[in-house]
Amino acid sequence: MQYNIIESAAIPFRRSLVANRQQRNDFCAVKWEADRMKLKELLNGVGYRVVRGTDDIQVENIAWDSRKVVPGSLFICVKGKKVDRHDFALPAVKAGAVVLVVEHEIGEIPQDVTIISVENTQMAMARIACNFNRNNGHILRYL
């Protein structure tokens, strides 16, 4: 098993993981380029509520940096110490995000975007990473 250490998270990976070395101290600098996966599969083990849309759609990419969003992306609105990425939900949607994972309500988002509400986006991001890597037999510990 190979691990990529980024800030305080150990994320096991077996697929393509793209890290921007210039911004390695910025937690949002890592982007997954996912094979097409059903949203329902990515959210397996995450306590979530579908606010709008459906969890039965295909996701092309997973990102928490709005600059890394491509059409068909799932954008995780991580609430950090310095930056609340909920503020970047609309730019992410304009860049092509079809799913938003949020902790709290956000402003006006187009009706065709699926919104998933979770209690803690950082913990949800860790579980989504684990599901993306199909690594459910290993424990992913978020520090």
Tab-separated table of N, CA and C in Angstrom:
chain	number	residue	atom	x	y	z
A	1	MET	N	0.852	-1.180	0.000
A	1	MET	CA	0.000	0.000	0.000
A	1	MET	C	0.891	1.234	0.000
A	2	GLN	N	0.572	2.185	-0.832
A	2	GLN	CA	1.339	3.420	-0.945
A	2	GLN	C	0.508	4.548	-0.341
A	3	TYR	N	1.140	5.467	0.379
A	3	TYR	CA	0.425	6.573	1.007
A	3	TYR	C	0.974	7.902	0.525
A	4	ASN	N	0.088	8.841	0.384
A	4	ASN	CA	0.463	10.195	0.034
A	4	ASN	C	0.135	11.059	1.243
A	5	ILE	N	1.125	11.675	1.864
A	5	ILE	CA	0.912	12.486	3.046
A	5	ILE	C	0.770	13.943	2.615
A	6	ILE	N	-0.354	14.516	2.924
A	6	ILE	CA	-0.624	15.902	2.572
A	6	ILE	C	-1.161	16.586	3.810
A	7	GLU	N	-0.464	17.568	4.280
A	7	GLU	CA	-0.762	18.274	5.502
A	7	GLU	C	-0.985	17.255	6.610
A	8	SER	N	-2.183	17.137	7.166
A	8	SER	CA	-2.375	16.231	8.290
A	8	SER	C	-3.208	15.019	7.928
A	9	ALA	N	-3.366	14.735	6.662
A	9	ALA	CA	-4.183	13.588	6.272
A	9	ALA	C	-3.341	12.557	5.540
A	10	ALA	N	-3.514	11.313	5.867
A	10	ALA	CA	-2.870	10.227	5.142
A	10	ALA	C	-3.928	9.622	4.239
A	11	ILE	N	-3.753	9.750	2.938
A	11	ILE	CA	-4.752	9.290	1.990
A	11	ILE	C	-4.165	8.142	1.179
A	12	PRO	N	-4.644	6.910	1.398
A	12	PRO	CA	-4.150	5.811	0.576
A	12	PRO	C	-4.646	5.976	-0.854
A	13	PHE	N	-3.799	5.625	-1.820
A	13	PHE	CA	-4.262	5.757	-3.193
A	13	PHE	C	-3.721	4.636	-4.052
A	14	ARG	N	-4.517	4.279	-5.050
A	14	ARG	CA	-4.112	3.295	-6.047
A	14	ARG	C	-4.364	3.807	-7.450
A	15	ARG	N	-5.073	4.913	-7.593
A	15	ARG	CA	-5.382	5.477	-8.898
A	15	ARG	C	-4.604	6.765	-9.075
A	16	SER	N	-4.911	7.499	-10.145
A	16	SER	CA	-4.143	8.710	-10.403
A	16	SER	C	-4.500	9.791	-9.396
A	17	LEU	N	-3.518	10.286	-8.709
A	17	LEU	CA	-3.682	11.360	-7.735
A	17	LEU	C	-2.723	12.451	-8.163
A	18	VAL	N	-3.258	13.627	-8.392
A	18	VAL	CA	-2.448	14.716	-8.909
A	18	VAL	C	-2.208	15.701	-7.777
A	19	ALA	N	-0.961	15.948	-7.434
A	19	ALA	CA	-0.635	16.896	-6.367
A	19	ALA	C	0.154	18.061	-6.949
A	20	ASN	N	-0.226	19.240	-6.595
A	20	ASN	CA	0.481	20.436	-7.015
A	20	ASN	C	1.578	20.700	-5.989
A	21	ARG	N	2.805	20.404	-6.319
A	21	ARG	CA	3.923	20.515	-5.380
A	21	ARG	C	4.148	21.949	-4.898
A	22	GLN	N	3.825	22.935	-5.741
A	22	GLN	CA	4.027	24.321	-5.332
A	22	GLN	C	3.093	24.704	-4.201
A	23	GLN	N	1.967	24.016	-4.105
A	23	GLN	CA	0.995	24.347	-3.075
A	23	GLN	C	0.809	23.188	-2.102
A	24	ARG	N	1.871	22.428	-1.842
A	24	ARG	CA	1.698	21.232	-1.023
A	24	ARG	C	1.243	21.550	0.390
A	25	ASN	N	1.471	22.769	0.878
A	25	ASN	CA	0.991	23.139	2.199
A	25	ASN	C	-0.485	23.517	2.194
A	26	ASP	N	-1.030	23.702	1.014
A	26	ASP	CA	-2.445	24.031	0.895
A	26	ASP	C	-3.211	22.732	0.717
A	27	PHE	N	-4.016	22.378	1.683
A	27	PHE	CA	-4.707	21.092	1.690
A	27	PHE	C	-5.567	20.893	0.455
A	28	CYS	N	-6.074	21.971	-0.136
A	28	CYS	CA	-6.984	21.827	-1.271
A	28	CYS	C	-6.244	21.615	-2.584
A	29	ALA	N	-4.936	21.508	-2.565
A	29	ALA	CA	-4.172	21.419	-3.806
A	29	ALA	C	-4.180	20.040	-4.439
A	30	VAL	N	-4.783	19.066	-3.774
A	30	VAL	CA	-4.826	17.726	-4.328
A	30	VAL	C	-6.172	17.510	-4.993
A	31	LYS	N	-6.140	16.906	-6.167
A	31	LYS	CA	-7.358	16.638	-6.914
A	31	LYS	C	-7.335	15.200	-7.380
A	32	TRP	N	-8.459	14.539	-7.246
A	32	TRP	CA	-8.576	13.195	-7.794
A	32	TRP	C	-9.132	13.294	-9.189
A	33	GLU	N	-8.612	12.492	-10.079
A	33	GLU	CA	-9.212	12.354	-11.385
A	33	GLU	C	-9.862	10.983	-11.394
A	34	ALA	N	-11.142	10.970	-11.101
A	34	ALA	CA	-11.860	9.724	-10.860
A	34	ALA	C	-12.312	9.064	-12.145
A	35	ASP	N	-12.343	7.729	-12.112
A	35	ASP	CA	-13.107	7.027	-13.103
A	35	ASP	C	-14.559	7.387	-12.792
A	36	ARG	N	-15.422	7.225	-13.767
A	36	ARG	CA	-16.819	7.542	-13.506
A	36	ARG	C	-17.339	6.622	-12.411
A	37	MET	N	-17.888	7.231	-11.383
A	37	MET	CA	-18.462	6.471	-10.274
A	37	MET	C	-19.815	7.056	-9.937
A	38	LYS	N	-20.689	6.222	-9.449
A	38	LYS	CA	-21.983	6.688	-8.969
A	38	LYS	C	-21.768	7.448	-7.665
A	39	LEU	N	-22.502	8.533	-7.518
A	39	LEU	CA	-22.423	9.329	-6.296
A	39	LEU	C	-22.750	8.471	-5.085
A	40	LYS	N	-23.724	7.598	-5.229
A	40	LYS	CA	-24.147	6.721	-4.134
A	40	LYS	C	-22.973	5.866	-3.645
A	41	GLU	N	-22.129	5.390	-4.568
A	41	GLU	CA	-20.955	4.596	-4.191
A	41	GLU	C	-19.941	5.443	-3.428
A	42	LEU	N	-19.725	6.673	-3.893
A	42	LEU	CA	-18.763	7.555	-3.228
A	42	LEU	C	-19.208	7.919	-1.816
A	43	LEU	N	-20.516	7.994	-1.591
A	43	LEU	CA	-21.048	8.410	-0.299
A	43	LEU	C	-21.324	7.240	0.636
A	44	ASN	N	-20.937	6.034	0.239
A	44	ASN	CA	-21.144	4.867	1.077
A	44	ASN	C	-20.414	5.048	2.412
A	45	GLY	N	-21.132	4.935	3.528
A	45	GLY	CA	-20.530	5.099	4.849
A	45	GLY	C	-20.531	6.527	5.351
A	46	VAL	N	-21.015	7.455	4.543
A	46	VAL	CA	-21.107	8.860	4.943
A	46	VAL	C	-22.550	9.127	5.368
A	47	GLY	N	-22.738	9.695	6.530
A	47	GLY	CA	-24.088	10.099	6.936
A	47	GLY	C	-24.454	11.347	6.151
A	48	TYR	N	-25.401	11.225	5.218
A	48	TYR	CA	-25.738	12.357	4.368
A	48	TYR	C	-27.236	12.448	4.141
A	49	ARG	N	-27.638	13.612	3.672
A	49	ARG	CA	-29.026	13.869	3.308
A	49	ARG	C	-29.014	14.556	1.949
A	50	VAL	N	-29.851	14.061	1.039
A	50	VAL	CA	-29.964	14.685	-0.277
A	50	VAL	C	-30.896	15.888	-0.134
A	51	VAL	N	-30.333	17.080	-0.250
A	51	VAL	CA	-31.110	18.314	-0.138
A	51	VAL	C	-31.853	18.570	-1.442
A	52	ARG	N	-31.157	18.333	-2.543
A	52	ARG	CA	-31.753	18.545	-3.860
A	52	ARG	C	-31.080	17.621	-4.859
A	53	GLY	N	-31.846	17.099	-5.793
A	53	GLY	CA	-31.299	16.222	-6.817
A	53	GLY	C	-31.396	14.766	-6.402
A	54	THR	N	-30.454	13.957	-6.873
A	54	THR	CA	-30.447	12.521	-6.605
A	54	THR	C	-29.028	12.042	-6.361
A	55	ASP	N	-28.912	10.955	-5.620
A	55	ASP	CA	-27.585	10.369	-5.399
A	55	ASP	C	-27.303	9.259	-6.405
A	56	ASP	N	-28.114	9.166	-7.440
A	56	ASP	CA	-27.948	8.134	-8.465
A	56	ASP	C	-27.423	8.748	-9.766
A	57	ILE	N	-26.367	9.556	-9.656
A	57	ILE	CA	-25.771	10.176	-10.841
A	57	ILE	C	-24.297	9.813	-10.921
A	58	GLN	N	-23.725	9.991	-12.101
A	58	GLN	CA	-22.306	9.708	-12.326
A	58	GLN	C	-21.464	10.929	-11.957
A	59	VAL	N	-20.328	10.664	-11.346
A	59	VAL	CA	-19.370	11.715	-10.991
A	59	VAL	C	-18.082	11.437	-11.748
A	60	GLU	N	-17.566	12.460	-12.416
A	60	GLU	CA	-16.352	12.331	-13.226
A	60	GLU	C	-15.082	12.631	-12.435
A	61	ASN	N	-15.179	13.512	-11.442
A	61	ASN	CA	-14.001	14.059	-10.785
A	61	ASN	C	-14.384	14.491	-9.379
A	62	ILE	N	-13.425	14.497	-8.474
A	62	ILE	CA	-13.655	14.961	-7.112
A	62	ILE	C	-12.665	16.085	-6.842
A	63	ALA	N	-13.168	17.219	-6.354
A	63	ALA	CA	-12.270	18.354	-6.082
A	63	ALA	C	-12.774	19.141	-4.882
A	64	TRP	N	-11.870	19.774	-4.175
A	64	TRP	CA	-12.244	20.722	-3.127
A	64	TRP	C	-11.564	22.066	-3.349
A	65	ASP	N	-10.987	22.228	-4.502
A	65	ASP	CA	-10.439	23.502	-4.949
A	65	ASP	C	-11.251	23.883	-6.186
A	66	SER	N	-11.977	24.978	-6.132
A	66	SER	CA	-12.866	25.356	-7.239
A	66	SER	C	-12.104	25.581	-8.540
A	67	ARG	N	-10.805	25.861	-8.447
A	67	ARG	CA	-9.994	26.050	-9.658
A	67	ARG	C	-9.697	24.722	-10.352
A	68	LYS	N	-9.901	23.617	-9.661
A	68	LYS	CA	-9.606	22.290	-10.201
A	68	LYS	C	-10.863	21.575	-10.713
A	69	VAL	N	-12.005	22.217	-10.627
A	69	VAL	CA	-13.265	21.603	-11.041
A	69	VAL	C	-13.327	21.513	-12.561
A	70	VAL	N	-13.774	20.366	-13.043
A	70	VAL	CA	-14.020	20.139	-14.466
A	70	VAL	C	-15.476	19.699	-14.597
A	71	PRO	N	-16.041	19.737	-15.804
A	71	PRO	CA	-17.432	19.305	-15.963
A	71	PRO	C	-17.653	17.886	-15.423
A	72	GLY	N	-18.718	17.725	-14.655
A	72	GLY	CA	-19.058	16.436	-14.065
A	72	GLY	C	-18.453	16.200	-12.696
A	73	SER	N	-17.905	17.246	-12.074
A	73	SER	CA	-17.208	17.101	-10.790
A	73	SER	C	-18.149	17.078	-9.596
A	74	LEU	N	-17.655	16.442	-8.530
A	74	LEU	CA	-18.225	16.571	-7.197
A	74	LEU	C	-17.331	17.572	-6.480
A	75	PHE	N	-17.913	18.638	-5.952
A	75	PHE	CA	-17.137	19.660	-5.250
A	75	PHE	C	-17.453	19.574	-3.772
A	76	ILE	N	-16.423	19.357	-2.951
A	76	ILE	CA	-16.585	19.265	-1.503
A	76	ILE	C	-16.300	20.627	-0.901
A	77	CYS	N	-17.317	21.214	-0.293
A	77	CYS	CA	-17.209	22.550	0.320
A	77	CYS	C	-16.621	22.398	1.719
A	78	VAL	N	-15.315	22.247	1.798
A	78	VAL	CA	-14.636	22.034	3.070
A	78	VAL	C	-14.554	23.348	3.830
A	79	LYS	N	-14.922	23.286	5.078
A	79	LYS	CA	-14.830	24.462	5.944
A	79	LYS	C	-13.502	24.363	6.691
A	80	GLY	N	-12.546	25.211	6.301
A	80	GLY	CA	-11.213	25.171	6.897
A	80	GLY	C	-11.012	26.261	7.932
A	81	LYS	N	-9.787	26.339	8.434
A	81	LYS	CA	-9.461	27.348	9.439
A	81	LYS	C	-9.433	28.753	8.845
A	82	LYS	N	-8.899	28.869	7.623
A	82	LYS	CA	-8.765	30.184	6.999
A	82	LYS	C	-9.807	30.422	5.912
A	83	VAL	N	-10.206	29.359	5.223
A	83	VAL	CA	-11.089	29.513	4.068
A	83	VAL	C	-12.285	28.580	4.212
A	84	ASP	N	-13.458	29.126	3.969
A	84	ASP	CA	-14.670	28.312	3.911
A	84	ASP	C	-15.012	28.138	2.441
A	85	ARG	N	-14.834	26.929	1.931
A	85	ARG	CA	-15.040	26.687	0.500
A	85	ARG	C	-16.509	26.701	0.096
A	86	HIS	N	-17.410	26.867	1.056
A	86	HIS	CA	-18.809	27.092	0.710
A	86	HIS	C	-18.928	28.390	-0.094
A	87	ASP	N	-18.010	29.324	0.153
A	87	ASP	CA	-18.005	30.603	-0.571
A	87	ASP	C	-17.646	30.414	-2.048
A	88	PHE	N	-17.067	29.275	-2.397
A	88	PHE	CA	-16.648	29.015	-3.767
A	88	PHE	C	-17.567	28.021	-4.480
A	89	ALA	N	-18.722	27.758	-3.905
A	89	ALA	CA	-19.660	26.795	-4.499
A	89	ALA	C	-20.157	27.276	-5.862
A	90	LEU	N	-20.552	28.525	-5.963
A	90	LEU	CA	-21.068	29.035	-7.242
A	90	LEU	C	-19.994	29.029	-8.336
A	91	PRO	N	-18.761	29.491	-8.078
A	91	PRO	CA	-17.720	29.360	-9.106
A	91	PRO	C	-17.456	27.902	-9.500
A	92	ALA	N	-17.562	26.985	-8.538
A	92	ALA	CA	-17.372	25.567	-8.846
A	92	ALA	C	-18.478	25.069	-9.769
A	93	VAL	N	-19.702	25.494	-9.513
A	93	VAL	CA	-20.830	25.100	-10.366
A	93	VAL	C	-20.656	25.684	-11.759
A	94	LYS	N	-20.214	26.930	-11.830
A	94	LYS	CA	-19.982	27.550	-13.142
A	94	LYS	C	-18.878	26.840	-13.911
A	95	ALA	N	-17.925	26.233	-13.181
A	95	ALA	CA	-16.839	25.488	-13.825
A	95	ALA	C	-17.277	24.079	-14.224
A	96	GLY	N	-18.459	23.642	-13.761
A	96	GLY	CA	-18.968	22.347	-14.198
A	96	GLY	C	-19.316	21.355	-13.106
A	97	ALA	N	-19.244	21.752	-11.845
A	97	ALA	CA	-19.608	20.835	-10.762
A	97	ALA	C	-21.084	20.472	-10.859
A	98	VAL	N	-21.380	19.188	-10.731
A	98	VAL	CA	-22.771	18.722	-10.784
A	98	VAL	C	-23.272	18.316	-9.411
A	99	VAL	N	-22.343	18.174	-8.440
A	99	VAL	CA	-22.703	17.805	-7.069
A	99	VAL	C	-21.920	18.675	-6.103
A	100	LEU	N	-22.596	19.176	-5.077
A	100	LEU	CA	-21.953	19.909	-3.998
A	100	LEU	C	-22.170	19.143	-2.703
A	101	VAL	N	-21.099	18.926	-1.942
A	101	VAL	CA	-21.199	18.345	-0.608
A	101	VAL	C	-20.981	19.492	0.357
A	102	VAL	N	-22.006	19.778	1.179
A	102	VAL	CA	-21.985	20.976	2.016
A	102	VAL	C	-22.233	20.636	3.482
A	103	GLU	N	-21.797	21.549	4.355
A	103	GLU	CA	-22.053	21.460	5.794
A	103	GLU	C	-23.218	22.342	6.198
A	104	HIS	N	-23.356	23.465	5.521
A	104	HIS	CA	-24.443	24.399	5.849
A	104	HIS	C	-25.007	24.955	4.556
A	105	GLU	N	-26.105	25.666	4.686
A	105	GLU	CA	-26.768	26.204	3.497
A	105	GLU	C	-25.863	27.187	2.773
A	106	ILE	N	-26.046	27.226	1.463
A	106	ILE	CA	-25.270	28.135	0.631
A	106	ILE	C	-26.235	28.977	-0.183
A	107	GLY	N	-25.705	29.968	-0.868
A	107	GLY	CA	-26.528	30.898	-1.637
A	107	GLY	C	-27.243	30.246	-2.809
A	108	GLU	N	-27.580	31.055	-3.769
A	108	GLU	CA	-28.320	30.601	-4.941
A	108	GLU	C	-27.463	29.689	-5.818
A	109	ILE	N	-27.926	28.468	-5.953
A	109	ILE	CA	-27.259	27.466	-6.790
A	109	ILE	C	-28.277	27.000	-7.826
A	110	PRO	N	-27.871	26.842	-9.090
A	110	PRO	CA	-28.813	26.389	-10.117
A	110	PRO	C	-29.531	25.090	-9.718
A	111	GLN	N	-30.778	24.950	-10.164
A	111	GLN	CA	-31.627	23.819	-9.779
A	111	GLN	C	-31.122	22.470	-10.278
A	112	ASP	N	-30.312	22.450	-11.317
A	112	ASP	CA	-29.857	21.165	-11.860
A	112	ASP	C	-28.663	20.576	-11.104
A	113	VAL	N	-28.190	21.257	-10.059
A	113	VAL	CA	-27.052	20.795	-9.270
A	113	VAL	C	-27.555	20.020	-8.054
A	114	THR	N	-26.995	18.829	-7.851
A	114	THR	CA	-27.336	18.019	-6.681
A	114	THR	C	-26.597	18.557	-5.471
A	115	ILE	N	-27.329	18.704	-4.373
A	115	ILE	CA	-26.729	19.196	-3.128
A	115	ILE	C	-26.869	18.112	-2.062
A	116	ILE	N	-25.728	17.734	-1.485
A	116	ILE	CA	-25.667	16.720	-0.433
A	116	ILE	C	-25.225	17.413	0.850
A	117	SER	N	-25.994	17.225	1.911
A	117	SER	CA	-25.662	17.829	3.199
A	117	SER	C	-25.060	16.776	4.119
A	118	VAL	N	-23.929	17.127	4.749
A	118	VAL	CA	-23.262	16.259	5.719
A	118	VAL	C	-22.975	17.059	6.980
A	119	GLU	N	-22.712	16.357	8.060
A	119	GLU	CA	-22.422	17.039	9.317
A	119	GLU	C	-21.032	17.677	9.313
A	120	ASN	N	-20.059	16.975	8.722
A	120	ASN	CA	-18.676	17.442	8.725
A	120	ASN	C	-18.066	17.141	7.359
A	121	THR	N	-17.768	18.160	6.583
A	121	THR	CA	-17.251	17.939	5.230
A	121	THR	C	-15.846	17.346	5.232
A	122	GLN	N	-15.047	17.647	6.251
A	122	GLN	CA	-13.699	17.071	6.303
A	122	GLN	C	-13.759	15.563	6.510
A	123	MET	N	-14.628	15.115	7.390
A	123	MET	CA	-14.783	13.679	7.610
A	123	MET	C	-15.406	13.011	6.388
A	124	ALA	N	-16.357	13.681	5.760
A	124	ALA	CA	-16.975	13.146	4.542
A	124	ALA	C	-15.931	13.023	3.435
A	125	MET	N	-15.045	14.004	3.340
A	125	MET	CA	-13.998	13.970	2.326
A	125	MET	C	-13.087	12.753	2.536
A	126	ALA	N	-12.765	12.446	3.784
A	126	ALA	CA	-11.919	11.278	4.077
A	126	ALA	C	-12.614	9.991	3.645
A	127	ARG	N	-13.896	9.856	3.931
A	127	ARG	CA	-14.639	8.661	3.555
A	127	ARG	C	-14.789	8.570	2.037
A	128	ILE	N	-15.052	9.700	1.386
A	128	ILE	CA	-15.166	9.722	-0.078
A	128	ILE	C	-13.837	9.289	-0.698
A	129	ALA	N	-12.720	9.732	-0.124
A	129	ALA	CA	-11.398	9.313	-0.615
A	129	ALA	C	-11.239	7.810	-0.484
A	130	CYS	N	-11.654	7.281	0.640
A	130	CYS	CA	-11.562	5.844	0.875
A	130	CYS	C	-12.442	5.092	-0.125
A	131	ASN	N	-13.650	5.548	-0.345
A	131	ASN	CA	-14.549	4.897	-1.295
A	131	ASN	C	-14.034	5.029	-2.721
A	132	PHE	N	-13.487	6.167	-3.037
A	132	PHE	CA	-12.933	6.370	-4.374
A	132	PHE	C	-11.837	5.363	-4.669
A	133	ASN	N	-11.018	5.116	-3.684
A	133	ASN	CA	-9.916	4.176	-3.845
A	133	ASN	C	-10.343	2.733	-3.647
A	134	ARG	N	-11.631	2.546	-3.371
A	134	ARG	CA	-12.176	1.207	-3.111
A	134	ARG	C	-11.325	0.482	-2.076
A	135	ASN	N	-11.034	1.201	-1.015
A	135	ASN	CA	-10.121	0.734	0.014
A	135	ASN	C	-10.864	0.591	1.336
A	136	ASN	N	-12.067	0.029	1.286
A	136	ASN	CA	-12.918	-0.029	2.470
A	136	ASN	C	-12.392	-0.951	3.561
A	137	GLY	N	-11.471	-1.849	3.244
A	137	GLY	CA	-10.937	-2.756	4.243
A	137	GLY	C	-9.880	-2.117	5.123
A	138	HIS	N	-9.400	-0.964	4.756
A	138	HIS	CA	-8.366	-0.279	5.527
A	138	HIS	C	-8.992	0.872	6.303
A	139	ILE	N	-8.399	1.198	7.403
A	139	ILE	CA	-8.893	2.303	8.212
A	139	ILE	C	-8.229	3.587	7.732
A	140	LEU	N	-9.035	4.566	7.435
A	140	LEU	CA	-8.513	5.874	7.052
A	140	LEU	C	-8.679	6.773	8.255
A	141	ARG	N	-7.606	7.287	8.756
A	141	ARG	CA	-7.652	8.098	9.966
A	141	ARG	C	-7.385	9.533	9.600
A	142	TYR	N	-8.320	10.402	9.919
A	142	TYR	CA	-8.153	11.831	9.655
A	142	TYR	C	-7.674	12.470	10.939
A	143	LEU	N	-6.518	13.089	10.895
A	143	LEU	CA	-5.921	13.687	12.109
A	143	LEU	C	-6.376	15.104	12.288
